[in-house]
Coordinates of C-alpha atoms and ligand atoms in Angstrom, one line a residue:
X6 CA 0.0 0.0 0.0
X7 CA 2.8 2.5 0.7
X8 CA 4.1 4.5 -2.2
X9 CA 7.7 3.7 -3.2
X10 CA 9.2 6.8 -1.6
X11 CA 7.2 6.4 1.6
X12 CA 9.0 3.3 2.8
X13 CA 10.4 2.2 6.2
X14 CA 13.5 4.3 6.0
X15 CA 11.6 7.4 4.9
X16 CA 9.6 7.5 8.1
X17 CA 12.4 6.2 10.3
X18 CA 14.6 9.1 9.2
X19 CA 11.9 11.7 9.7
X20 CA 11.3 10.5 13.2
X21 CA 14.9 9.6 14.2
X22 CA 14.7 12.0 17.2
X23 CA 11.1 11.4 18.2
X24 CA 10.4 9.4 21.3
X25 CA 7.9 6.5 20.8
X26 CA 5.1 5.7 20.8
X27 CA 3.6 8.4 18.6
X28 CA 1.0 8.8 15.9
X29 CA 1.3 10.7 12.7
X30 CA -0.4 11.8 9.6
X31 CA 1.5 11.9 6.3
X32 CA 0.0 15.1 4.9
X33 CA 1.1 14.3 1.4
X34 CA -1.0 11.1 1.5
X35 CA -3.8 12.8 3.5
X36 CA -4.0 15.6 0.8
X37 CA -4.0 12.9 -1.9
X38 CA -6.9 11.2 -0.1
X39 CA -8.8 14.5 0.0
X40 CA -8.3 15.0 -3.8
X41 CA -9.3 11.4 -4.5
X42 CA -12.4 11.7 -2.4
X43 CA -13.4 14.9 -4.2
X44 CA -13.0 13.1 -7.5
X45 CA -15.1 10.1 -6.2
X46 CA -17.9 12.5 -5.1
X47 CA -18.5 13.6 -8.7
X48 CA -19.9 17.0 -7.5
X49 CA -22.1 15.7 -4.7
X50 CA -21.6 17.5 -1.4
X51 CA -19.7 15.8 1.4
X52 CA -20.3 16.1 5.1
X53 CA -17.2 15.2 7.1
X54 CA -17.7 12.3 9.6
X55 CA -15.8 13.6 12.5
X56 CA -15.7 10.4 14.4
X57 CA -13.2 9.2 11.8
X58 CA -10.9 12.3 12.3
X59 CA -11.2 13.4 16.0
X60 CA -8.8 16.4 15.4
X61 CA -10.2 19.9 15.1
X62 CA -7.3 21.2 12.9
X63 CA -7.6 18.4 10.4
X64 CA -11.4 18.7 10.2
X65 CA -10.9 22.4 9.4
X66 CA -8.2 21.5 6.9
X67 CA -10.5 19.3 4.9
X68 CA -13.4 21.7 5.1
X69 CA -11.3 24.6 3.8
X70 CA -9.7 22.5 1.0
X71 CA -12.8 22.6 -1.3
X72 CA -16.3 23.9 -1.3
X73 CA -17.6 20.3 -1.9
X74 CA -17.1 19.8 1.8
X75 CA -20.1 21.2 3.7
X76 CA -20.7 20.7 7.3
X77 CA -19.7 18.0 9.8
X78 CA -21.3 14.8 11.0
X79 CA -20.6 14.7 14.7
X80 CA -21.0 11.8 17.0
X81 CA -21.8 13.5 20.3
X82 CA -23.8 16.6 21.3
X83 CA -21.0 18.1 23.4
X84 CA -18.6 17.4 20.5
X85 CA -20.9 19.5 18.3
X86 CA -20.9 22.2 20.9
X87 CA -17.1 22.0 21.1
X88 CA -16.7 22.3 17.3
X89 CA -19.1 25.1 17.3
X90 CA -17.1 27.0 19.9
X91 CA -14.1 26.4 17.7
X92 CA -15.7 28.2 14.8
X93 CA -17.4 25.4 12.9
X94 CA -21.0 25.5 11.8
X95 CA -23.6 23.2 10.2
X96 CA -23.1 20.3 12.7
X97 CA -25.3 17.2 12.3
X98 CA -25.2 15.0 15.4
X99 CA -25.6 11.6 13.8
X100 CA -26.7 9.6 16.8
X101 CA -29.7 10.2 19.0
X102 CA -29.1 11.6 22.5
X103 CA -31.4 12.0 25.5
X104 CA -29.6 13.7 28.4
X105 CA -31.1 17.0 29.4
X106 CA -27.9 18.9 30.1
X107 CA -26.6 17.9 26.7
X108 CA -29.8 19.0 24.9
X109 CA -29.6 22.3 26.9
X110 CA -25.9 22.8 25.7
X111 CA -27.0 22.3 22.1
X112 CA -29.9 24.7 22.5
X113 CA -27.5 27.3 23.9
X114 CA -25.4 27.1 20.7
X115 CA -28.5 27.3 18.5
X116 CA -29.6 30.4 20.3
X117 CA -26.3 32.0 19.4
X118 CA -27.3 31.5 15.7
X119 CA -25.4 28.2 15.1
X120 CA -26.9 25.4 13.0
X121 CA -26.7 22.2 15.1
X122 CA -29.1 19.3 14.1
X123 CA -30.2 16.6 16.5
X124 CA -31.0 13.0 15.3
X125 CA -34.0 11.0 16.2
X126 CA -35.9 7.9 15.2
X127 CA -38.2 7.2 18.2
X128 CA -41.2 9.1 19.5
X129 CA -39.4 9.3 22.9
X130 CA -36.5 11.2 21.3
X131 CA -38.9 13.7 19.8
X132 CA -40.8 14.2 23.0
X133 CA -37.6 14.8 25.1
X134 CA -36.0 17.1 22.5
X135 CA -39.2 19.1 22.2
X136 CA -39.7 19.2 26.0
X137 CA -36.2 20.6 26.7
X138 CA -36.2 22.9 23.7
X139 CA -39.5 24.4 24.8
X140 CA -38.1 25.0 28.3
X141 CA -35.0 26.7 26.7
X142 CA -37.2 28.7 24.4
X143 CA -35.5 27.3 21.3
X144 CA -36.5 25.6 18.1
X145 CA -34.3 22.6 17.5
X146 CA -33.5 21.5 13.9
X147 CA -33.9 17.7 13.7
X148 CA -33.0 14.9 11.3
X149 CA -34.7 11.6 11.0
X150 CA -32.5 8.5 10.9
X151 CA -33.8 5.9 8.4
X152 CA -32.6 2.3 8.8
X153 CA -31.0 1.3 5.5
X154 CA -30.4 -2.3 6.2
X155 CA -31.8 -4.9 3.9
X156 CA -33.7 -8.0 5.1
X157 CA -33.3 -11.0 2.7
X158 CA -35.5 -13.6 4.3
X159 CA -33.9 -14.6 7.6
X160 CA -30.7 -12.7 6.6
X161 CA -30.4 -9.2 8.1
X162 CA -27.8 -7.5 5.9
X163 CA -26.9 -4.3 7.8
X164 CA -26.8 -2.9 11.3
X165 CA -29.4 -2.4 14.1
X166 CA -29.8 1.3 14.8
X167 CA -33.0 3.1 13.6
X168 CA -36.5 1.9 14.3
X169 CA -37.7 3.5 11.0
X170 CA -37.3 1.4 7.9
X171 CA -40.6 1.8 6.1
X172 CA -42.4 4.8 4.6
X173 CA -45.3 4.1 7.0
X174 CA -43.1 4.2 10.0
X175 CA -41.4 7.4 8.8
X176 CA -44.8 9.0 8.1
X177 CA -46.0 8.2 11.6
X178 CA -43.0 9.9 13.2
X179 CA -43.4 12.9 10.8
X180 CA -47.0 13.3 12.0
X181 CA -45.8 13.3 15.6
X182 CA -43.1 15.8 14.9
X183 CA -45.6 18.1 13.1
X184 CA -47.4 18.5 16.4
X185 CA -44.3 19.5 18.3
X186 CA -43.8 23.3 18.1
X187 CA -40.1 23.3 19.2
X188 CA -38.8 20.9 16.6
X189 CA -38.1 21.6 12.9
X190 CA -37.6 18.6 10.6
X191 CA -34.7 19.7 8.3
X192 CA -33.1 16.5 7.1
X193 CA -33.2 12.8 6.6
X194 CA -30.2 10.5 7.1
X195 CA -29.7 6.8 6.3
X196 CA -26.4 5.0 6.6
X197 CA -26.2 1.9 4.5
X198 CA -23.5 0.3 6.6
X199 CA -23.7 -3.0 4.8
X200 CA -22.5 -1.3 1.6
X201 CA -20.2 1.4 3.1
X202 CA -18.6 -0.6 5.9
X203 CA -18.1 -4.0 4.2
X204 CA -15.1 -4.5 1.9
X205 CA -15.6 -6.9 -1.0
X206 CA -11.9 -7.9 -1.4
X207 CA -11.8 -10.5 1.3
X208 CA -9.1 -12.8 -0.1
X209 CA -11.6 -15.6 -0.3
X210 CA -13.3 -15.9 -3.7
X211 CA -16.5 -17.4 -2.4
X212 CA -16.9 -14.9 0.4
X213 CA -16.2 -11.9 -1.9
X214 CA -18.6 -13.2 -4.5
X215 CA -21.4 -13.5 -1.9
X216 CA -20.7 -10.0 -0.6
X217 CA -20.8 -8.5 -4.1
X218 CA -24.1 -10.2 -4.8
X219 CA -25.6 -9.1 -1.5
X220 CA -24.4 -5.6 -1.9
X221 CA -25.9 -5.4 -5.5
X222 CA -29.3 -6.6 -4.2
X223 CA -29.2 -4.3 -1.2
X224 CA -28.3 -1.2 -3.3
X225 CA -31.3 -1.9 -5.6
X226 CA -33.6 -2.3 -2.6
X227 CA -32.5 0.8 -0.7
X228 CA -32.5 3.2 -3.7
X229 CA -36.3 2.6 -4.1
X230 CA -37.0 2.6 -0.3
X231 CA -35.0 5.8 0.4
X232 CA -36.6 7.7 -2.5
X233 CA -40.1 6.7 -1.5
X234 CA -39.5 7.8 2.1
X235 CA -38.0 11.2 1.1
X236 CA -40.8 11.8 -1.5
X237 CA -43.4 11.0 1.1
X238 CA -41.9 13.5 3.6
X239 CA -41.7 16.1 0.8
X240 CA -45.4 15.5 0.1
X241 CA -46.2 16.3 3.7
X242 CA -45.0 19.9 3.0
X243 CA -41.5 19.6 4.3
X244 CA -38.7 21.2 2.3
X245 CA -35.8 19.0 3.5
X246 CA -32.5 20.9 3.6
X247 CA -30.5 17.7 3.2
X248 CA -30.7 14.0 2.6
X249 CA -27.6 12.4 3.9
X250 CA -26.4 8.9 3.1
X251 CA -23.5 6.6 2.7
X252 CA -19.9 6.6 3.9
X253 CA -16.4 6.2 2.6
X254 CA -17.1 2.7 1.3
X255 CA -20.3 3.5 -0.6
X256 CA -19.7 6.8 -2.4
X257 CA -20.1 5.4 -5.9
X258 CA -23.5 3.9 -5.2
X259 CA -24.8 6.5 -2.8
X260 CA -24.1 9.4 -5.2
X261 CA -26.3 7.8 -7.9
X262 CA -29.4 8.2 -5.8
X263 CA -31.0 11.4 -6.9
X264 CA -32.7 12.1 -3.6
X265 CA -29.3 12.2 -1.8
X266 CA -27.9 15.7 -1.4
X267 CA -24.8 14.8 0.6
X268 CA -22.6 11.9 1.5
X269 CA -20.9 11.4 4.9
X270 CA -17.2 10.7 4.6
X271 CA -14.6 10.2 7.3
X272 CA -12.5 7.1 7.2
X273 CA -11.2 7.7 3.7
X274 CA -9.0 10.7 4.8
X275 CA -6.8 8.6 7.2
X276 CA -7.6 5.3 5.3
X277 CA -7.1 2.7 8.1
X278 CA -6.7 -1.0 7.3
X279 CA -10.5 -1.8 7.2
X280 CA -10.7 0.4 4.1
X281 CA -7.9 -1.5 2.2
X282 CA -10.4 -4.1 0.9
X283 CA -12.7 -2.4 -1.5
X284 CA -12.7 -2.8 -5.2
X285 CA -14.3 0.6 -5.9
X286 CA -11.4 2.7 -4.5
X287 CA -8.0 2.6 -2.9
X288 CA -6.9 5.4 -0.6
X289 CA -3.5 6.0 0.8
X290 CA -2.4 4.9 4.3
X291 CA -2.1 8.5 5.6
X292 CA -2.1 7.7 9.3
X293 CA 0.0 5.3 11.3
X294 CA 1.7 5.0 14.7
X295 CA 5.2 4.0 15.7
X296 CA 6.2 1.6 18.5
X297 CA 9.8 1.0 19.7
X298 CA 11.6 -2.2 19.5
X299 CA 12.9 -2.7 23.1
X300 CA 13.6 -6.4 23.1
X301 CA 14.9 -9.1 20.8
X302 CA 13.9 -12.5 22.2
X303 CA 14.8 -14.5 19.1
X304 CA 16.2 -14.1 15.7
X305 CA 13.4 -12.6 13.5
X306 CA 11.3 -11.6 16.5
X307 CA 11.4 -8.0 17.7
X308 CA 9.3 -7.1 20.8
X309 CA 8.0 -3.6 21.0
X310 CA 6.7 -1.5 23.8
X311 CA 2.9 -0.9 23.6
X312 CA 1.0 -1.1 20.4
X313 CA -2.3 -2.9 21.4
X314 CA -4.8 -0.5 20.0
X315 CA -7.7 -2.8 19.0
X316 CA -10.6 -1.5 17.1
X317 CA -14.2 -1.7 18.3
X318 CA -16.8 -4.0 16.8
X319 CA -17.3 -7.7 16.6
X320 CA -14.2 -9.5 17.7
X321 CA -12.2 -10.8 14.8
X322 CA -8.7 -10.5 13.4
X323 CA -9.5 -7.6 11.1
X324 CA -9.9 -5.4 14.3
X325 CA -6.2 -5.8 15.2
X326 CA -3.7 -3.2 14.2
X327 CA -1.4 -4.2 11.3
X328 CA 2.3 -3.9 11.2
X329 CA 2.8 -1.5 8.3
X330 CA 6.5 -0.9 7.9
X331 CA 9.0 -2.4 7.4
X332 CA 7.0 -4.4 4.8
X333 CA 6.6 -8.0 5.7
X334 CA 6.5 -7.4 9.5
X335 CA 3.7 -9.5 11.1
X336 CA 2.0 -10.0 14.5
X337 CA 2.2 -13.3 16.2
X338 CA -1.2 -15.1 16.2
X339 CA -1.0 -16.2 19.8
X340 CA -0.2 -12.8 21.1
X341 CA -1.6 -10.2 18.7
X342 CA -0.9 -6.6 19.7
X343 CA -0.4 -6.3 23.4
X344 CA -1.2 -4.0 26.2
X345 CA 2.5 -3.2 26.9
X346 CA 4.4 -5.6 24.7
X347 CA 3.9 -6.5 21.0
X348 CA 6.2 -9.1 19.4
X349 CA 6.7 -8.6 15.7
X350 CA 8.0 -11.3 13.4
X351 CA 10.2 -9.8 10.7
X352 CA 12.4 -11.8 8.2
X353 CA 13.0 -9.0 5.7
X354 CA 16.2 -7.2 4.6
X355 CA 16.1 -4.3 7.1
X356 CA 18.6 -4.6 9.9
X357 CA 16.4 -4.0 12.9
X358 CA 17.9 -3.2 16.3
X359 CA 16.6 -2.3 19.7
X360 CA 15.5 1.4 19.5
X361 CA 14.2 1.2 16.0
X362 CA 10.6 1.8 15.2
X363 CA 7.9 -0.5 13.8
X364 CA 5.2 1.5 12.1
X365 CA 1.6 0.2 12.6
X366 CA -1.8 1.0 11.2
X367 CA -5.0 1.0 13.1
X368 CA -8.0 -0.9 11.8
X369 CA -10.3 2.1 12.2
X370 CA -9.8 5.8 11.6
X371 CA -10.7 7.9 14.5
X372 CA -10.2 5.5 17.4
X373 CA -6.4 5.9 17.1
X374 CA -6.8 9.5 18.2
X375 CA -8.2 8.3 21.6
X376 CA -4.7 6.8 22.2
X377 CA -2.6 9.9 21.5
X378 CA -2.7 13.5 22.6
X379 CA -1.3 14.7 19.3
X380 CA -0.5 13.8 15.8
X381 CA 2.7 14.6 14.1
X382 CA 2.2 16.0 10.6
X383 CA 4.8 15.1 8.0
X384 CA 5.3 16.2 4.5
X385 CA 8.1 16.0 2.0
X386 CA 10.5 14.1 4.3
X387 CA 10.1 16.1 7.4
X388 CA 7.9 16.9 10.4
X389 CA 5.9 20.0 9.5
X390 CA 3.7 20.3 12.5
X391 CA 2.0 18.7 15.4
X392 CA -1.7 19.0 16.1
X393 CA -3.8 18.0 19.1
X394 CA -6.4 15.2 18.9
X395 CA -9.7 15.5 20.8
X396 CA -7.9 13.6 23.6
X397 CA -5.1 16.1 23.6
X398 CA -7.7 18.9 23.9
X399 CA -8.9 17.1 27.1
X400 CA -12.0 15.9 25.3
X401 CA -13.3 12.4 25.7
X402 CA -16.8 12.2 24.1
X403 CA -17.2 8.4 23.8
Ligands
PLP28 C1 -24.2 7.6 10.4 C2 -23.0 7.3 9.7 N1 -22.8 7.9 8.5 C3 -21.6 7.7 7.8 C4 -20.6 6.9 8.3 C5 -19.4 6.6 7.5 O1 -18.2 7.0 8.0 P1 -16.8 6.6 7.4 O2 -16.7 7.4 6.1 O3 -15.8 7.0 8.4 O4 -16.8 5.2 7.2 C6 -20.8 6.2 9.6 C7 -19.8 5.3 10.1 O5 -19.9 4.6 11.0 C8 -22.0 6.5 10.3 O6 -22.2 5.9 11.5

């Protein structure tokens, strides 16, 4: 995956005086990913999925790079408030929240003239948001989350999030929202996780074939369902300001839906390992972290300090970080990536010694930022900056 110039010695040399562990973003690759994502969007607007960035400076960098980027998809109400305080606007909170203090904090930003949109899919969300907004003398913009999973007989192809998957269910919630004076329905969101979050290059022909067939069938099904729901809401007199869908992995299919006005994209900018396995795109491994070889228990085995940053989700090998450079470095199956020690098997041509780095890639994009206070920014063979992650800002939203 690494370009020929960005090899082990390229990064080793850049960081020769930097204590490990540390995380970094290769801004040359990051910028290439931005440009490639712009191309993939074919003119459709992109909302930045902040959970896959978790760094204010880099979110701002993407937003200012091209007018195709419009707004942020946040994951927590207090994160939206934090980004708003940092000068950002048009903040969609993608997951429903219920806590009164958090709703009040959002209302306070809205009263300052900021656009922050709350998510809902249950009557109880609507009641609570309306109740608090009324007390705060505020009208809350809201977005309805539509379940975009496909049910094929007994196979549920997708995730379990929203209760709303049919036009009838959406209409029922719309009727309830209509009666609530302190809510304003401005958008619809539907995340087709089974298309966007499932790579089709599995390394197993039969598995890949099944995924490709299921994805094709699912795309066909969701195009019709999403359009029907959006048209029905329009017919109720709502001028929706946006219809959000997709993710990094589904840009090509999501943008073809005429009812979609914007795609949410986050992971493609850092491009972690779970996004290596898609036939529709290939982004650059812009983000990695370095761990130090501190022991050498056996020829070809180099044990490093730290490194065990496992990604969330169903437990499986793909959630482990991957040794990235030097090329050919591998984890040991029986140990994986450890809490304080990670043995690496390496039989290649680099002469590794104690004190050298092993560069690793995380399986997911934003979670790496929960492990480091800052990210080094590198370009053209040198460190060009250092920027704080949310964690470095003292913010832990999830
Ligand atoms: C609601 C929603 N939209 C979009 C995305 C896509 O984000 P990414 O581009 O980081 O895969 C996600 C990821 O989980 C999501 O939860």
